[in-house]
Coordinates of C-alpha atoms in Angstrom, one line a residue:
X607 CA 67.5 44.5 48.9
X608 CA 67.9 40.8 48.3
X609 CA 63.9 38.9 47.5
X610 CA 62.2 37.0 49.6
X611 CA 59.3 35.1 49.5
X612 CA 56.8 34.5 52.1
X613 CA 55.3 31.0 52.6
X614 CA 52.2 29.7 53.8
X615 CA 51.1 25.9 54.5
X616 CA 48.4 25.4 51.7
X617 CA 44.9 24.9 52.9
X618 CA 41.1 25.7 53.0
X619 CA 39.7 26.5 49.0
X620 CA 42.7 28.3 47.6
X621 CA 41.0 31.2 46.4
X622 CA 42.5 33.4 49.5
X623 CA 45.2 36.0 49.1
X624 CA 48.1 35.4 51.1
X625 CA 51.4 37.3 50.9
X626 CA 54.3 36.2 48.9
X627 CA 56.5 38.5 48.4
X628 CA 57.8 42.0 49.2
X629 CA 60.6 44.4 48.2
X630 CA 61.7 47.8 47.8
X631 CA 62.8 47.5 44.5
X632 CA 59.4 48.4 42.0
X633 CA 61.1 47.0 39.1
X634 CA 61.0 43.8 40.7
X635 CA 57.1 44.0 41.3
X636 CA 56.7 44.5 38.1
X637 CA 58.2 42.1 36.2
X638 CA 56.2 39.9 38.4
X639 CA 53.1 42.0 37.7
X640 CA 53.8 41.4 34.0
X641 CA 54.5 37.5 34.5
X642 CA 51.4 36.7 36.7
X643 CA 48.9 39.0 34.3
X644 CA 50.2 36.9 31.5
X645 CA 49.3 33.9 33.1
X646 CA 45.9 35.6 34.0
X647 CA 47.0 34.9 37.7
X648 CA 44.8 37.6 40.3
X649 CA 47.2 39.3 42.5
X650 CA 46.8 42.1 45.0
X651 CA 50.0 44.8 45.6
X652 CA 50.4 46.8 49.0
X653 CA 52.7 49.5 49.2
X654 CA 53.0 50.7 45.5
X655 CA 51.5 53.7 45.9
X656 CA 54.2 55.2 48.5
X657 CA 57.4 54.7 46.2
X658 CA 57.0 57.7 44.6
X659 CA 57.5 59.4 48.2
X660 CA 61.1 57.8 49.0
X661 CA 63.6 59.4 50.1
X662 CA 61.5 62.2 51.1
X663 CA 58.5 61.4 53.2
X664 CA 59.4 57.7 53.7
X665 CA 63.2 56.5 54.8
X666 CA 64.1 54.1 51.8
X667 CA 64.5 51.1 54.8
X668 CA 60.4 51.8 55.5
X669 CA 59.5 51.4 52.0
X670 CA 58.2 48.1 51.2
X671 CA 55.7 47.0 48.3
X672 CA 54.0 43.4 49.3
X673 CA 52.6 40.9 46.3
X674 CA 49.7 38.7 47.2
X675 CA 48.2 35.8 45.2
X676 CA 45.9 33.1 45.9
X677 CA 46.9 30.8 47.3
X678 CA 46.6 28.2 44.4
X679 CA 48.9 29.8 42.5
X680 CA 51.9 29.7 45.2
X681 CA 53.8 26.6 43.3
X682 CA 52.9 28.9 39.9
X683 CA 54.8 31.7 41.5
X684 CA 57.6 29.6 43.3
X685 CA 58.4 28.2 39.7
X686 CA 58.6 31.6 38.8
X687 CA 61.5 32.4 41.5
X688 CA 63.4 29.6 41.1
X689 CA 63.9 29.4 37.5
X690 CA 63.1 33.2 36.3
X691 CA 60.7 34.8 34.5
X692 CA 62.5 33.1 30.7
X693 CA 62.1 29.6 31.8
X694 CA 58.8 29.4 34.2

């Protein structure tokens, strides 16, 4: 499945968690994981927990893990997207 990223208009403190980004691919969550704990970025992930039951208990198309950040950290993350995890 191809990524996609979920934006928000920016507003209020920051500090809220708003969705970013979801996929059925795990590696893909975590090289993110990796990249935003580098950076000491808070995230939240939805979803994780029921990849291990694909294919058996959940259809592959029903499996989706979501990523959440703060909203602060949105152009941090979009960077991260658009040039790759080597040159953010």
């Amino acid at each position: 499945m191809p990524l996609s990223i979920l934006t928000e208009e920016e507003e209020g403190d920051g500090e809220e968690f708003v969705p970013v980004f979801q996929t059925s691919a795990i590696y893909q969550i975590n090289l993110i994981k990796n990249y935003l704990e580098l950076r000491e970025v808070k995230y939240l992930v939805t979803g994780e927990e029921l990849m291990s039951l694909i294919g058996g208990a959940i259809p592959l198309e029903d499996a989706f893990v979501t990523l959440y950040i703060q909203k602060k950290n949105i152009a941090l993350f979009q960077n991260f997207l658009d040039k790759g995890m080597e040159q953010a």
